[in-house]
XYZ file of C-alpha atoms in Angstrom:
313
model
C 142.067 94.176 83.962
C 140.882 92.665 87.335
C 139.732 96.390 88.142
C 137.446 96.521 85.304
C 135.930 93.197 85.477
C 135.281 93.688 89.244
C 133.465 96.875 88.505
C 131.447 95.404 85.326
C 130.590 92.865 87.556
C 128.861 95.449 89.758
C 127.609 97.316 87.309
C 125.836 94.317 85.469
C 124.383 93.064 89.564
C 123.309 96.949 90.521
C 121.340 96.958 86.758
C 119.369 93.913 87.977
C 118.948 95.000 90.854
C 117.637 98.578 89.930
C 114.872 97.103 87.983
C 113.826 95.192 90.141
C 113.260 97.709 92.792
C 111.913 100.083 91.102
C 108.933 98.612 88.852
C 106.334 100.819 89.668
C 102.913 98.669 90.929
C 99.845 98.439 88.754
C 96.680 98.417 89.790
C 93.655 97.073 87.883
C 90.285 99.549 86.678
C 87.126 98.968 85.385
C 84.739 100.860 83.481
C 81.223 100.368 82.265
C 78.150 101.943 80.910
C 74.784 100.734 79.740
C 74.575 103.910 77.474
C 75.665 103.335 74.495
C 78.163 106.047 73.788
C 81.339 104.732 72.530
C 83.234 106.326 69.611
C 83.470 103.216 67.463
C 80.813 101.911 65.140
C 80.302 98.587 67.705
C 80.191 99.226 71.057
C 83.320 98.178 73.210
C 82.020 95.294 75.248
C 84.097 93.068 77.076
C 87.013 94.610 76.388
C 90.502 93.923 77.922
C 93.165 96.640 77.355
C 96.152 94.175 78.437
C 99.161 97.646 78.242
C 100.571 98.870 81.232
C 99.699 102.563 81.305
C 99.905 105.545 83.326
C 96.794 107.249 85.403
C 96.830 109.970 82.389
C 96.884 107.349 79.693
C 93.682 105.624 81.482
C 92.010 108.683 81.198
C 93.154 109.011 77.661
C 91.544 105.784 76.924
C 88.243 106.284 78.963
C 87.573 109.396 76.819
C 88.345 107.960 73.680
C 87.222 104.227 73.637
C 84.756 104.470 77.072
C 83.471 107.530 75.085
C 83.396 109.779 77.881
C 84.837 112.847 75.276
C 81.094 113.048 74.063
C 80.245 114.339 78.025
C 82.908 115.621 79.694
C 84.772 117.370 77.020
C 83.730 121.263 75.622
C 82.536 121.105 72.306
C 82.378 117.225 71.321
C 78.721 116.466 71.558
C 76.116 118.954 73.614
C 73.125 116.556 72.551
C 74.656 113.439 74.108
C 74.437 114.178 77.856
C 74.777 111.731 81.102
C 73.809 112.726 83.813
C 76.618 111.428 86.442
C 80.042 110.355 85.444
C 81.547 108.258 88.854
C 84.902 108.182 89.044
C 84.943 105.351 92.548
C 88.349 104.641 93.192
C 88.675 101.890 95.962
C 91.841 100.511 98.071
C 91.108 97.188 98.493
C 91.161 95.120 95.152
C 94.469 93.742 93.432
C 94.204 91.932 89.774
C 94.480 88.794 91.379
C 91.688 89.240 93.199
C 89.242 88.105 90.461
C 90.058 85.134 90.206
C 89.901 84.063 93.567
C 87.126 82.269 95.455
C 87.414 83.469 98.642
C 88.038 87.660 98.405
C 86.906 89.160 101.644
C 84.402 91.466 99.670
C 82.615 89.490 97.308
C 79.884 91.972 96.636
C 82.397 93.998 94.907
C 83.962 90.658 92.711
C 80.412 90.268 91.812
C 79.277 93.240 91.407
C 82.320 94.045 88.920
C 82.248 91.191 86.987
C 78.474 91.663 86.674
C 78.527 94.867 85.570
C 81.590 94.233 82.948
C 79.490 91.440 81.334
C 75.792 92.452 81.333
C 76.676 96.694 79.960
C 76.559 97.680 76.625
C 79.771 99.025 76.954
C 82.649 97.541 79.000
C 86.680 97.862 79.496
C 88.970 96.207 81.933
C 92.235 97.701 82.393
C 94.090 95.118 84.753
C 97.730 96.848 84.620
C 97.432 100.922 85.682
C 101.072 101.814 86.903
C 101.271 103.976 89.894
C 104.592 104.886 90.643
C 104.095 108.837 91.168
C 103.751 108.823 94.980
C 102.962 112.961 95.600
C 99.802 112.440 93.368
C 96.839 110.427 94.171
C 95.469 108.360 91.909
C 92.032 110.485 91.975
C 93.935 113.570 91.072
C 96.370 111.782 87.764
C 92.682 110.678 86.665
C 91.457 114.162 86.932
C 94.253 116.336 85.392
C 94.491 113.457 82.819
C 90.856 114.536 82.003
C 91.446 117.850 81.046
C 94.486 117.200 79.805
C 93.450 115.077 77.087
C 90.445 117.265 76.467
C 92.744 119.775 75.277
C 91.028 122.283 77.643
C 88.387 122.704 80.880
C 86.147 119.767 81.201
C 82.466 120.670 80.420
C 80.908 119.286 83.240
C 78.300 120.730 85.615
C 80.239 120.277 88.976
C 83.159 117.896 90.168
C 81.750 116.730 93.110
C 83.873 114.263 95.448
C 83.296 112.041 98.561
C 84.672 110.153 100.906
C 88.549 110.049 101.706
C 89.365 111.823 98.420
C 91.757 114.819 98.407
C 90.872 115.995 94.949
C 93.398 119.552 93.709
C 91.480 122.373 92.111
C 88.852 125.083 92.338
C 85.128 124.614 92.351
C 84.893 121.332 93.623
C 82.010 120.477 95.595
C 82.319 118.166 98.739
C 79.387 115.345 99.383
C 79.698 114.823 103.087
C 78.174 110.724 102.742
C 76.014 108.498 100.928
C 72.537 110.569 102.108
C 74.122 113.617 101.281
C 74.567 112.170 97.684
C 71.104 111.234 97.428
C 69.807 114.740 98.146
C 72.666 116.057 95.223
C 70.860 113.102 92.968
C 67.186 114.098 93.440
C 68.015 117.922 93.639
C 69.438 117.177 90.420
C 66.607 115.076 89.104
C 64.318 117.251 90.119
C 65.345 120.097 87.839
C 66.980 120.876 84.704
C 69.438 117.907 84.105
C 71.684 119.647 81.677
C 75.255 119.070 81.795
C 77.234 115.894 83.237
C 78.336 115.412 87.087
C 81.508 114.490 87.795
C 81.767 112.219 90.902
C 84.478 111.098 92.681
C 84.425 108.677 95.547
C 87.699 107.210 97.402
C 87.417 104.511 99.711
C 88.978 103.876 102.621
C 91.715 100.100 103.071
C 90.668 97.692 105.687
C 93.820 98.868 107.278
C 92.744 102.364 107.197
C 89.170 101.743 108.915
C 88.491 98.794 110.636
C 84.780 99.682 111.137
C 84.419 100.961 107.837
C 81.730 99.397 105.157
C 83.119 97.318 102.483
C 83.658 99.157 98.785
C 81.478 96.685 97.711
C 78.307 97.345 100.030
C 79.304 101.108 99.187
C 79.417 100.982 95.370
C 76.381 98.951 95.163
C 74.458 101.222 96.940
C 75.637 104.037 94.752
C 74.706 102.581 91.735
C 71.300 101.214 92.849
C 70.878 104.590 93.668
C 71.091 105.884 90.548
C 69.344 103.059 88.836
C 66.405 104.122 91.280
C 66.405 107.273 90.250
C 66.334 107.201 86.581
C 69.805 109.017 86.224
C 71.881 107.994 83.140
C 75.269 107.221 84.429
C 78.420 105.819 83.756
C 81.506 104.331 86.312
C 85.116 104.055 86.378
C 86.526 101.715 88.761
C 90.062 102.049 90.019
C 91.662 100.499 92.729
C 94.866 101.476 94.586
C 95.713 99.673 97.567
C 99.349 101.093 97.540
C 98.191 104.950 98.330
C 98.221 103.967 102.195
C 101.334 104.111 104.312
C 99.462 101.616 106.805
C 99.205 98.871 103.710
C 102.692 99.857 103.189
C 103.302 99.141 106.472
C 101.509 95.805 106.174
C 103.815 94.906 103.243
C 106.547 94.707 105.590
C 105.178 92.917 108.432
C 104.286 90.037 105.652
C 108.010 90.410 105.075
C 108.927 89.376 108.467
C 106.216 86.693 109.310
C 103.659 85.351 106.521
C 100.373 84.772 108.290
C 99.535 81.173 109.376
C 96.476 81.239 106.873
C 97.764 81.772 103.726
C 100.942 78.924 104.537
C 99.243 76.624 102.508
C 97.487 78.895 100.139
C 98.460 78.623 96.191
C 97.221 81.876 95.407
C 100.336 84.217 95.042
C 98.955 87.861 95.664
C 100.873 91.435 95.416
C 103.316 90.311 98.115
C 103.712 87.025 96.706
C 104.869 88.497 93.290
C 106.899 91.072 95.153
C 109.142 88.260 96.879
C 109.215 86.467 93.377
C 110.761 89.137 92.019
C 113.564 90.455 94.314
C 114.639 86.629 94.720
C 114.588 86.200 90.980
C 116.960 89.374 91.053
C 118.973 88.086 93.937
C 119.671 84.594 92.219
C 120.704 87.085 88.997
C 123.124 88.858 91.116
C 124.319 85.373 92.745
C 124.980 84.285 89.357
C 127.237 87.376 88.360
C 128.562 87.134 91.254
C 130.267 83.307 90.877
C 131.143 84.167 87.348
C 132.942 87.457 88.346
C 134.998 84.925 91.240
C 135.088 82.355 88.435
C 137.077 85.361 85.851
C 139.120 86.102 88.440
C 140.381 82.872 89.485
C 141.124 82.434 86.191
C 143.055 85.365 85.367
C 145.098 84.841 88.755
C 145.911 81.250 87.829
C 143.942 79.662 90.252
C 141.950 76.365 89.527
C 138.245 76.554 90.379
C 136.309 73.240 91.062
C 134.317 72.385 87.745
C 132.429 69.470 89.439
C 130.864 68.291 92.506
C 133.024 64.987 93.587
C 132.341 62.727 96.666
C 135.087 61.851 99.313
C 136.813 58.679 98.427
C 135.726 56.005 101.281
C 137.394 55.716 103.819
């Protein structure tokens, strides 16, 4: 009997345990248009899809509710053309980053929240889970395209930038931001037709110290494309857990929290992280002194019920 109680015990602590290790992270995205090409009778504006979903599921729901199916799918609307589709997935920005007042990038805070609020059609997806670490987040977005579409995307290239390491034939590689303006006004310049695909992946602060911010980058991109009379549409994603050097970081706050953020209230990724293995720990605490409690008991051996102070001396 003491046999089986030890090892339900153990059981019961390795459960708890196991899910707390191995919740995958989210991530938050954003998308936006000023087109007006969702599939419902009223636009989606504002919208806040509050599910934890997978990379394909995202791209499930961009097609569907974001509309994108009209563009980027064979056969669903040839008449209703954009002319770039950006895919700009970043490594910097964690959920509970919008809500704080001092993010080191606030051109990207504002330029997000400005964009969600002022286009005629808006989603906010604050909880993408990314557990599948041999597939990058650009990729799962990708394949979840065509997937969905139920065959090849109809698009006029799948162009990508930046740090992305995109899977696939045909792609086309934009060496930098002037290189992408000469693909724009090439583009401009002669028969539109179909949709681009764009993909840009930033590089962490960790990654690049000298590297511009994603939010000096993004706004250039789409003032670039507001200058140029292109009709266009963006998906923001951001995945700061793709880099082994953030991973890296993770464990170095671990060790020693940073004297600046000692008497900070905000509890970011790290925060939450700790929150959760202690609340798991205290679980497996508690099993613990009931397991030692069951076995006292069966063994005939009295436990303390109380707390009692020595008698004065």
């Amino acid at each position: 009997m003491e046999v089986k109680a030890i090892f339900l015990a153990f059981g019961l602590i390795a459960a708890q345990l196991i899910h707390v290790c191995s919740s995958p992270a989210t991530v938050p995205a954003f998308m936006w248009s000023r087109l007006s090409h969702g599939t419902s009778q009223d636009n989606v504006k504002e919208a806040v899809n509050y599910q934890t979903i997978s990379p394909n599921n995202l791209a499930k729901f961009i097609l569907s509710e974001g509309g994108w199916s009209n563009f980027v799918c064979t056969g669903k609307n040839p008449h209703h053309n954009v002319d770039v589709a950006l895919v700009f997935i970043g490594k910097e920005l964690q959920i509970s980053d919008i809500s704080r007042s001092n993010h080191p990038d606030p051109t990207l805070i504002n330029l997000l929240k400005q964009s969600f609020r002022s286009s005629n059609v808006s989603v906010a997806f604050p909880y993408i889970a990314v557990s599948d670490e041999n597939e990058t987040l650009e990729n799962s977005l990708i394949s979840g395209f065509a997937e969905n579409c139920g065959h090849e995307l109809e698009v006029k290239n799948i162009a990508y930038m930046g740090s992305c390491s995109l899977k696939g034939q045909n792609l086309k590689k934009i060496g930098g931001l002037r290189s992408f303006q000469d693909f724009i006004d090439a583009k401009m310049a002669g028969l539109r037709g179909r949709t681009d695909l764009i993909v840009f992946c930033g590089e962490g602060s960790e990654e690049s110290i000298h590297a511009e911010s994603e939010g000096n980058v993004l706004s250039k991109i789409v003032d670039f494309l507001e200058l140029s009379g292109s009709t266009y549409t963006v998906l923001y994603a951001s995945n700061p857990y793709s880099s082994n050097l953030y991973t890296s970081h993770l464990a170095m706050r671990f060790l020693a929290e940073e004297n600046s953020s000692t008497n900070s209230t905000h509890c970011d990724g790290v925060c939450e992280l700790k929150s959760s293995l202690l609340e798991g720990l205290f679980v497996a605490i508690v099993l613990l002194i009931i397991l030692i409690s069951g076995l006292c008991c069966m063994m005939g051996i009295d436990t303390p019920t109380r707390f009692e102070t020595a008698p004065d001396s």
